[in-house]
């Protein structure tokens, strides 16, 4: 009987320990961030550098109404239980409103609700808009050992629903925080508007498509503002750099002129994307002009659709003539 009681008590203790361990494990965020053993908090300067220049992206580059520019940045530090946006998944209503119109209200509500329900969001950060395609903006963010992931979005202006951003970048490497990380950014389509060009009118995508990366060949349509079929890859349209603050820097904003020098070097070394001339189809042949019973000439024309840039293929002849026999001669 004593042996049975001992076995019973031992099983009960083991079961209690298992329940306790499983309960603790279930409260941890799922994914790589669950193994972060670095100090509890870390602060970073996050610097966004716009590289959207007419030299790097000459096709249909917006010069006015409005000119090329960037919206404000909206981002969060979070655990793997939360996702602001993901490639090949459907954008939320909040991301749709932000990508299409730059409106952040719905996205902010989504972030707050995620933080309240499953405590997956540690903090929200934002940085001012940039009024040109090239330039910098920055702010500070705070990451937590249980919330070491960073996500953000910045809208491309003007555009149908295009944006750049980061999805769940982990700033923690095991037992320490990364000192500095830089990421090149490329354009994404939110999948909610069907426009091909920067200035396309609002035309909702029905049914909604998933978030997809825009490349030099996709969408594969000559009207696409990022369509550069001779390139293997688009040059980065922006870059983000995150620099960990030292303890004696906490709470102090980095002055603009103290940003990492290499960010400025990137702006100066913009790649020149060649853009070939594009012309229309030939018109029909004009009337044959000339004297009766003698060879005359007729002409057809075409016009320039896109001027070449950065040593791209020059435009061919825009008119062509050929011999003909005049008609209706008496």
CSV table of N, CA and C in Angstrom, one decimal, residues 122-256:
chain,number,residue,atom,x,y,z
A,122,UNK,N,5.2,45.3,-28.1
A,122,UNK,CA,5.9,46.0,-27.1
A,122,UNK,C,5.8,47.5,-27.2
A,123,UNK,N,6.1,48.0,-28.4
A,123,UNK,CA,6.0,49.5,-28.7
A,123,UNK,C,5.8,49.9,-30.1
A,124,UNK,N,5.3,51.1,-30.3
A,124,UNK,CA,5.0,51.6,-31.6
A,124,UNK,C,5.9,52.8,-31.8
A,125,UNK,N,6.5,53.0,-33.0
A,125,UNK,CA,7.3,54.1,-33.3
A,125,UNK,C,6.9,54.7,-34.7
A,126,UNK,N,7.3,55.9,-34.9
A,126,UNK,CA,7.0,56.6,-36.2
A,126,UNK,C,8.1,57.6,-36.4
A,127,UNK,N,8.3,57.9,-37.7
A,127,UNK,CA,9.2,58.9,-38.2
A,127,UNK,C,8.6,59.8,-39.2
A,128,UNK,N,9.0,61.1,-39.3
A,128,UNK,CA,8.4,62.0,-40.2
A,128,UNK,C,8.5,61.6,-41.7
A,129,UNK,N,7.6,62.1,-42.5
A,129,UNK,CA,7.7,61.9,-44.0
A,129,UNK,C,8.9,62.6,-44.6
A,130,UNK,N,9.2,62.2,-45.8
A,130,UNK,CA,10.3,62.8,-46.5
A,130,UNK,C,9.7,63.4,-47.8
A,131,UNK,N,9.9,64.7,-48.0
A,131,UNK,CA,9.2,65.4,-49.1
A,131,UNK,C,9.9,65.3,-50.5
A,132,UNK,N,10.8,64.4,-50.6
A,132,UNK,CA,11.5,64.1,-51.9
A,132,UNK,C,11.8,62.6,-52.0
A,133,UNK,N,12.2,62.1,-53.1
A,133,UNK,CA,12.5,60.7,-53.3
A,133,UNK,C,13.8,60.3,-52.6
A,134,UNK,N,14.7,61.3,-52.4
A,134,UNK,CA,15.9,61.0,-51.7
A,134,UNK,C,16.0,61.8,-50.4
A,135,UNK,N,16.6,61.3,-49.4
A,135,UNK,CA,16.6,62.0,-48.1
A,135,UNK,C,16.6,61.0,-47.0
A,136,UNK,N,16.6,61.6,-45.7
A,136,UNK,CA,16.6,60.7,-44.6
A,136,UNK,C,15.6,61.2,-43.5
A,137,UNK,N,15.1,60.2,-42.8
A,137,UNK,CA,14.3,60.5,-41.6
A,137,UNK,C,14.6,59.4,-40.5
A,138,UNK,N,14.5,59.8,-39.3
A,138,UNK,CA,14.9,58.8,-38.2
A,138,UNK,C,14.0,59.0,-37.0
A,139,UNK,N,14.1,58.0,-36.1
A,139,UNK,CA,13.5,58.0,-34.8
A,139,UNK,C,14.1,57.0,-34.0
A,140,UNK,N,13.6,56.7,-32.8
A,140,UNK,CA,14.1,55.7,-31.9
A,140,UNK,C,13.0,54.6,-31.7
A,141,UNK,N,13.5,53.4,-31.4
A,141,UNK,CA,12.6,52.3,-31.1
A,141,UNK,C,13.2,51.6,-29.9
A,142,UNK,N,12.3,50.9,-29.1
A,142,UNK,CA,12.7,50.1,-28.0
A,142,UNK,C,12.3,48.7,-28.2
A,143,UNK,N,13.2,47.7,-28.1
A,143,UNK,CA,12.9,46.3,-28.3
A,143,UNK,C,13.0,45.7,-26.9
A,144,UNK,N,12.3,44.6,-26.7
A,144,UNK,CA,12.3,43.8,-25.5
A,144,UNK,C,12.7,42.4,-25.7
A,145,UNK,N,13.3,41.7,-24.8
A,145,UNK,CA,13.8,40.4,-25.0
A,145,UNK,C,12.7,39.4,-25.4
A,146,UNK,N,11.4,39.7,-25.0
A,146,UNK,CA,10.3,38.9,-25.4
A,146,UNK,C,9.6,39.5,-26.7
A,147,UNK,N,10.1,40.6,-27.1
A,147,UNK,CA,9.5,41.3,-28.3
A,147,UNK,C,10.7,41.9,-29.1
A,148,UNK,N,11.5,41.0,-29.7
A,148,UNK,CA,12.7,41.5,-30.3
A,148,UNK,C,12.6,41.8,-31.8
A,149,UNK,N,11.3,41.6,-32.4
A,149,UNK,CA,11.1,41.7,-33.8
A,149,UNK,C,10.7,43.1,-34.2
A,150,UNK,N,11.1,43.6,-35.3
A,150,UNK,CA,10.8,44.9,-35.8
A,150,UNK,C,10.1,44.8,-37.2
A,151,UNK,N,9.0,45.5,-37.3
A,151,UNK,CA,8.3,45.6,-38.6
A,151,UNK,C,7.9,47.1,-38.8
A,152,UNK,N,7.8,47.5,-40.1
A,152,UNK,CA,7.4,48.8,-40.3
A,152,UNK,C,6.9,48.9,-41.8
A,153,UNK,N,6.2,50.0,-42.1
A,153,UNK,CA,5.8,50.3,-43.5
A,153,UNK,C,6.1,51.8,-43.8
A,154,UNK,N,6.4,52.1,-45.0
A,154,UNK,CA,6.5,53.5,-45.5
A,154,UNK,C,5.9,53.4,-46.9
A,155,UNK,N,5.0,54.3,-47.1
A,155,UNK,CA,4.3,54.4,-48.4
A,155,UNK,C,5.1,55.1,-49.5
A,156,UNK,N,5.1,54.6,-50.7
A,156,UNK,CA,5.7,55.2,-51.9
A,156,UNK,C,4.7,56.2,-52.4
A,157,UNK,N,5.0,57.5,-52.5
A,157,UNK,CA,4.1,58.5,-52.9
A,157,UNK,C,4.7,59.3,-54.1
A,158,UNK,N,3.9,59.3,-55.3
A,158,UNK,CA,2.6,58.7,-55.5
A,158,UNK,C,2.7,57.3,-55.9
A,159,UNK,N,1.6,56.5,-55.7
A,159,UNK,CA,1.6,55.2,-56.2
A,159,UNK,C,0.1,54.6,-55.9
A,160,UNK,N,-0.2,53.5,-56.6
A,160,UNK,CA,-1.6,53.0,-56.3
A,160,UNK,C,-1.7,52.4,-54.9
A,161,UNK,N,-0.8,51.5,-54.5
A,161,UNK,CA,-0.8,50.8,-53.2
A,161,UNK,C,0.6,50.3,-52.9
A,162,UNK,N,1.6,51.0,-53.3
A,162,UNK,CA,3.0,50.5,-53.2
A,162,UNK,C,3.7,51.0,-51.9
A,163,UNK,N,4.5,50.2,-51.4
A,163,UNK,CA,5.2,50.6,-50.1
A,163,UNK,C,6.5,49.8,-50.0
A,164,UNK,N,7.3,50.2,-49.1
A,164,UNK,CA,8.5,49.5,-48.7
A,164,UNK,C,8.4,49.2,-47.2
A,165,UNK,N,9.2,48.3,-46.7
A,165,UNK,CA,9.1,48.0,-45.3
A,165,UNK,C,9.9,46.8,-44.9
A,166,UNK,N,9.8,46.4,-43.6
A,166,UNK,CA,10.4,45.2,-43.1
A,166,UNK,C,9.4,44.4,-42.3
A,167,UNK,N,9.5,43.1,-42.5
A,167,UNK,CA,8.6,42.2,-41.8
A,167,UNK,C,9.4,41.3,-40.8
A,168,UNK,N,9.2,41.6,-39.5
A,168,UNK,CA,9.7,40.7,-38.5
A,168,UNK,C,11.2,40.5,-38.5
A,169,UNK,N,12.0,41.6,-38.5
A,169,UNK,CA,13.4,41.5,-38.4
A,169,UNK,C,13.8,41.3,-37.0
A,170,UNK,N,14.6,40.3,-36.7
A,170,UNK,CA,15.0,39.9,-35.3
A,170,UNK,C,16.2,40.7,-34.9
A,171,UNK,N,16.2,41.6,-33.9
A,171,UNK,CA,17.3,42.3,-33.5
A,171,UNK,C,18.2,41.6,-32.4
A,172,UNK,N,17.7,40.4,-32.0
A,172,UNK,CA,18.3,39.7,-30.9
A,172,UNK,C,19.1,38.5,-31.5
A,173,UNK,N,20.3,38.3,-31.1
A,173,UNK,CA,21.1,37.1,-31.5
A,173,UNK,C,21.5,36.3,-30.3
A,174,UNK,N,20.6,35.4,-29.9
A,174,UNK,CA,20.9,34.6,-28.7
A,174,UNK,C,21.0,35.4,-27.4
A,175,UNK,N,22.2,35.6,-26.9
A,175,UNK,CA,22.4,36.3,-25.7
A,175,UNK,C,22.8,37.8,-25.8
A,176,UNK,N,22.7,38.3,-27.0
A,176,UNK,CA,23.1,39.7,-27.2
A,176,UNK,C,22.2,40.4,-28.3
A,177,UNK,N,22.2,41.7,-28.2
A,177,UNK,CA,21.5,42.5,-29.2
A,177,UNK,C,22.4,42.9,-30.4
A,178,UNK,N,21.9,42.9,-31.6
A,178,UNK,CA,22.8,43.3,-32.7
A,178,UNK,C,23.2,44.8,-32.5
A,179,UNK,N,24.4,45.1,-32.8
A,179,UNK,CA,24.9,46.5,-32.6
A,179,UNK,C,24.4,47.4,-33.7
A,180,UNK,N,24.4,46.8,-35.0
A,180,UNK,CA,24.0,47.6,-36.1
A,180,UNK,C,23.5,46.7,-37.2
A,181,UNK,N,22.5,47.0,-37.9
A,181,UNK,CA,22.0,46.2,-39.0
A,181,UNK,C,21.4,47.2,-40.1
A,182,UNK,N,21.8,46.9,-41.4
A,182,UNK,CA,21.3,47.7,-42.5
A,182,UNK,C,20.6,46.7,-43.5
A,183,UNK,N,19.5,47.2,-44.0
A,183,UNK,CA,18.7,46.4,-45.0
A,183,UNK,C,18.3,47.2,-46.2
A,184,UNK,N,18.6,46.7,-47.4
A,184,UNK,CA,18.2,47.4,-48.6
A,184,UNK,C,16.7,47.1,-48.8
A,185,UNK,N,15.9,48.1,-49.2
A,185,UNK,CA,14.5,47.9,-49.3
A,185,UNK,C,14.1,48.0,-50.8
A,186,UNK,N,13.1,47.2,-51.2
A,186,UNK,CA,12.6,47.1,-52.5
A,186,UNK,C,11.0,47.3,-52.5
A,187,UNK,N,10.4,47.7,-53.6
A,187,UNK,CA,9.0,48.0,-53.5
A,187,UNK,C,8.1,46.8,-53.4
A,188,UNK,N,7.0,47.0,-52.7
A,188,UNK,CA,6.0,45.9,-52.6
A,188,UNK,C,4.6,46.5,-53.1
A,189,UNK,N,3.8,45.6,-53.6
A,189,UNK,CA,2.4,45.9,-54.0
A,189,UNK,C,1.5,45.3,-52.9
A,190,UNK,N,0.7,46.1,-52.3
A,190,UNK,CA,-0.2,45.6,-51.3
A,190,UNK,C,-1.3,44.7,-51.8
A,191,UNK,N,-1.5,44.7,-53.1
A,191,UNK,CA,-2.5,43.8,-53.7
A,191,UNK,C,-4.0,44.2,-53.6
A,192,UNK,N,-4.1,45.5,-53.3
A,192,UNK,CA,-5.5,46.1,-53.1
A,192,UNK,C,-5.9,47.1,-54.2
A,193,UNK,N,-4.9,47.5,-55.0
A,193,UNK,CA,-5.2,48.4,-56.1
A,193,UNK,C,-4.5,47.9,-57.4
A,194,UNK,N,-5.2,48.1,-58.5
A,194,UNK,CA,-4.7,47.4,-59.8
A,194,UNK,C,-3.9,48.4,-60.7
A,195,UNK,N,-3.5,49.5,-60.2
A,195,UNK,CA,-2.8,50.5,-61.0
A,195,UNK,C,-1.4,50.0,-61.4
A,196,UNK,N,-0.9,50.3,-62.6
A,196,UNK,CA,0.4,49.9,-63.1
A,196,UNK,C,1.5,51.0,-62.9
A,197,UNK,N,1.0,52.3,-62.8
A,197,UNK,CA,2.0,53.4,-62.8
A,197,UNK,C,1.8,54.2,-61.6
A,198,UNK,N,2.8,55.1,-61.3
A,198,UNK,CA,2.8,55.9,-60.1
A,198,UNK,C,1.6,56.7,-60.0
A,199,UNK,N,1.1,57.2,-61.1
A,199,UNK,CA,0.0,58.2,-61.1
A,199,UNK,C,-1.3,57.5,-61.5
A,200,UNK,N,-1.4,56.2,-61.5
A,200,UNK,CA,-2.7,55.5,-61.8
A,200,UNK,C,-3.8,55.9,-61.0
A,201,UNK,N,-5.0,56.1,-61.5
A,201,UNK,CA,-6.2,56.4,-60.7
A,201,UNK,C,-6.6,55.2,-59.8
A,202,UNK,N,-7.4,55.4,-58.8
A,202,UNK,CA,-7.8,54.4,-57.9
A,202,UNK,C,-8.7,53.3,-58.6
A,203,UNK,N,-8.2,52.1,-58.6
A,203,UNK,CA,-9.0,51.0,-59.3
A,203,UNK,C,-8.8,49.8,-58.4
A,204,UNK,N,-9.8,49.5,-57.6
A,204,UNK,CA,-9.7,48.4,-56.6
A,204,UNK,C,-9.4,47.1,-57.2
A,205,UNK,N,-8.6,46.3,-56.6
A,205,UNK,CA,-8.3,44.9,-57.1
A,205,UNK,C,-9.4,44.0,-56.4
A,206,UNK,N,-10.2,43.4,-57.3
A,206,UNK,CA,-11.3,42.5,-56.8
A,206,UNK,C,-11.2,41.2,-57.6
A,207,UNK,N,-11.1,40.1,-56.9
A,207,UNK,CA,-10.8,40.0,-55.4
A,207,UNK,C,-9.4,40.5,-55.1
A,208,UNK,N,-9.2,40.8,-53.8
A,208,UNK,CA,-8.0,41.3,-53.3
A,208,UNK,C,-6.9,40.2,-53.6
A,209,UNK,N,-5.7,40.7,-54.0
A,209,UNK,CA,-4.5,39.9,-54.2
A,209,UNK,C,-3.6,39.9,-52.9
A,210,UNK,N,-2.6,39.0,-52.9
A,210,UNK,CA,-1.7,39.0,-51.8
A,210,UNK,C,-0.6,40.1,-52.0
A,211,UNK,N,0.1,40.4,-50.9
A,211,UNK,CA,1.3,41.3,-51.0
A,211,UNK,C,2.4,40.6,-51.8
A,212,UNK,N,2.9,41.3,-52.9
A,212,UNK,CA,3.9,40.8,-53.7
A,212,UNK,C,5.0,41.8,-53.9
A,213,UNK,N,6.2,41.3,-54.1
A,213,UNK,CA,7.4,42.2,-54.4
A,213,UNK,C,7.3,42.6,-55.8
A,214,UNK,N,7.5,43.9,-56.1
A,214,UNK,CA,7.6,44.4,-57.4
A,214,UNK,C,9.1,44.3,-57.9
A,215,UNK,N,9.3,43.7,-59.1
A,215,UNK,CA,10.6,43.6,-59.6
A,215,UNK,C,10.8,44.2,-60.9
A,216,UNK,N,12.0,44.1,-61.5
A,216,UNK,CA,12.2,44.8,-62.8
A,216,UNK,C,11.4,44.0,-63.9
A,217,UNK,N,10.9,42.9,-63.7
A,217,UNK,CA,10.2,42.1,-64.7
A,217,UNK,C,8.8,41.6,-64.2
A,218,UNK,N,8.4,42.0,-63.0
A,218,UNK,CA,7.1,41.6,-62.5
A,218,UNK,C,6.5,42.7,-61.7
A,219,UNK,N,5.2,43.2,-62.1
A,219,UNK,CA,4.4,42.6,-63.2
A,219,UNK,C,5.1,42.8,-64.6
A,220,UNK,N,4.9,41.8,-65.4
A,220,UNK,CA,5.5,41.8,-66.7
A,220,UNK,C,4.6,42.5,-67.7
A,221,UNK,N,4.7,43.8,-67.6
A,221,UNK,CA,3.9,44.7,-68.5
A,221,UNK,C,4.6,46.0,-68.7
A,222,UNK,N,4.8,46.4,-70.0
A,222,UNK,CA,5.6,47.6,-70.3
A,222,UNK,C,5.1,48.8,-69.6
A,223,UNK,N,3.8,48.9,-69.2
A,223,UNK,CA,3.3,50.1,-68.6
A,223,UNK,C,3.7,50.2,-67.1
A,224,UNK,N,4.2,49.1,-66.6
A,224,UNK,CA,4.6,49.1,-65.2
A,224,UNK,C,5.7,50.1,-64.9
A,225,UNK,N,5.6,51.0,-64.0
A,225,UNK,CA,6.6,52.0,-63.7
A,225,UNK,C,7.9,51.5,-63.3
A,226,UNK,N,8.0,50.2,-62.8
A,226,UNK,CA,9.3,49.6,-62.4
A,226,UNK,C,9.7,48.6,-63.4
A,227,UNK,N,9.2,48.6,-64.6
A,227,UNK,CA,9.5,47.6,-65.6
A,227,UNK,C,10.8,48.0,-66.3
A,228,UNK,N,11.9,47.2,-66.0
A,228,UNK,CA,13.2,47.4,-66.7
A,228,UNK,C,13.7,46.1,-67.1
A,229,UNK,N,13.2,45.6,-68.3
A,229,UNK,CA,13.5,44.2,-68.7
A,229,UNK,C,15.0,43.9,-68.9
A,230,UNK,N,15.8,44.9,-69.1
A,230,UNK,CA,17.3,44.7,-69.3
A,230,UNK,C,18.0,44.5,-67.9
A,231,UNK,N,17.4,44.8,-66.8
A,231,UNK,CA,18.0,44.6,-65.5
A,231,UNK,C,17.8,43.2,-65.0
A,232,UNK,N,18.7,42.7,-64.2
A,232,UNK,CA,18.5,41.5,-63.5
A,232,UNK,C,17.8,41.7,-62.2
A,233,UNK,N,18.0,42.8,-61.6
A,233,UNK,CA,17.4,43.2,-60.3
A,233,UNK,C,17.3,44.7,-60.2
A,234,UNK,N,16.2,45.2,-59.6
A,234,UNK,CA,16.1,46.6,-59.4
A,234,UNK,C,17.1,47.1,-58.4
A,235,UNK,N,17.6,48.3,-58.5
A,235,UNK,CA,18.4,48.9,-57.5
A,235,UNK,C,17.6,49.1,-56.3
A,236,UNK,N,18.1,49.1,-55.0
A,236,UNK,CA,17.3,49.3,-53.9
A,236,UNK,C,16.7,50.7,-53.9
A,237,UNK,N,15.4,50.8,-53.6
A,237,UNK,CA,14.7,52.1,-53.7
A,237,UNK,C,14.9,52.9,-52.3
A,238,UNK,N,15.3,52.2,-51.3
A,238,UNK,CA,15.5,52.8,-50.0
A,238,UNK,C,16.4,51.8,-49.2
A,239,UNK,N,16.8,52.3,-48.0
A,239,UNK,CA,17.6,51.5,-47.1
A,239,UNK,C,17.2,51.9,-45.7
A,240,UNK,N,17.2,51.0,-44.7
A,240,UNK,CA,17.0,51.3,-43.3
A,240,UNK,C,18.2,50.8,-42.5
A,241,UNK,N,18.7,51.6,-41.6
A,241,UNK,CA,19.8,51.2,-40.7
A,241,UNK,C,19.3,51.4,-39.3
A,242,UNK,N,19.6,50.4,-38.5
A,242,UNK,CA,19.3,50.4,-37.0
A,242,UNK,C,20.6,50.3,-36.2
A,243,UNK,N,20.8,51.3,-35.4
A,243,UNK,CA,22.1,51.4,-34.6
A,243,UNK,C,21.7,51.3,-33.1
A,244,UNK,N,22.2,50.4,-32.4
A,244,UNK,CA,21.9,50.2,-31.0
A,244,UNK,C,22.6,51.4,-30.2
A,245,UNK,N,21.8,52.0,-29.3
A,245,UNK,CA,22.3,53.1,-28.5
A,245,UNK,C,23.0,52.5,-27.3
A,246,UNK,N,24.1,53.2,-26.9
A,246,UNK,CA,24.8,52.9,-25.7
A,246,UNK,C,24.0,53.3,-24.5
A,247,UNK,N,24.3,52.8,-23.3
A,247,UNK,CA,23.5,53.1,-22.2
A,247,UNK,C,23.5,54.6,-21.8
A,248,UNK,N,24.6,55.2,-22.1
A,248,UNK,CA,24.7,56.6,-21.8
A,248,UNK,C,24.0,57.5,-22.8
A,249,UNK,N,23.5,56.8,-23.9
A,249,UNK,CA,22.8,57.6,-25.0
A,249,UNK,C,21.3,57.4,-24.8
A,250,UNK,N,20.8,56.5,-23.9
A,250,UNK,CA,19.4,56.2,-23.9
A,250,UNK,C,18.6,57.5,-23.6
A,251,UNK,N,17.5,57.6,-24.4
A,251,UNK,CA,16.7,58.8,-24.3
A,251,UNK,C,17.1,60.0,-25.0
A,252,UNK,N,18.3,59.9,-25.7
A,252,UNK,CA,18.8,61.1,-26.4
A,252,UNK,C,18.7,60.8,-27.9
A,253,UNK,N,18.0,61.7,-28.6
A,253,UNK,CA,17.9,61.5,-30.1
A,253,UNK,C,19.2,61.9,-30.8
A,254,UNK,N,19.5,61.1,-31.8
A,254,UNK,CA,20.7,61.3,-32.6
A,254,UNK,C,20.5,62.6,-33.5
A,255,UNK,N,21.4,63.6,-33.4
A,255,UNK,CA,21.3,64.7,-34.3
A,255,UNK,C,21.4,64.3,-35.8
A,256,UNK,N,20.8,65.0,-36.7
A,256,UNK,CA,20.7,64.6,-38.1
A,256,UNK,C,22.1,64.5,-38.6
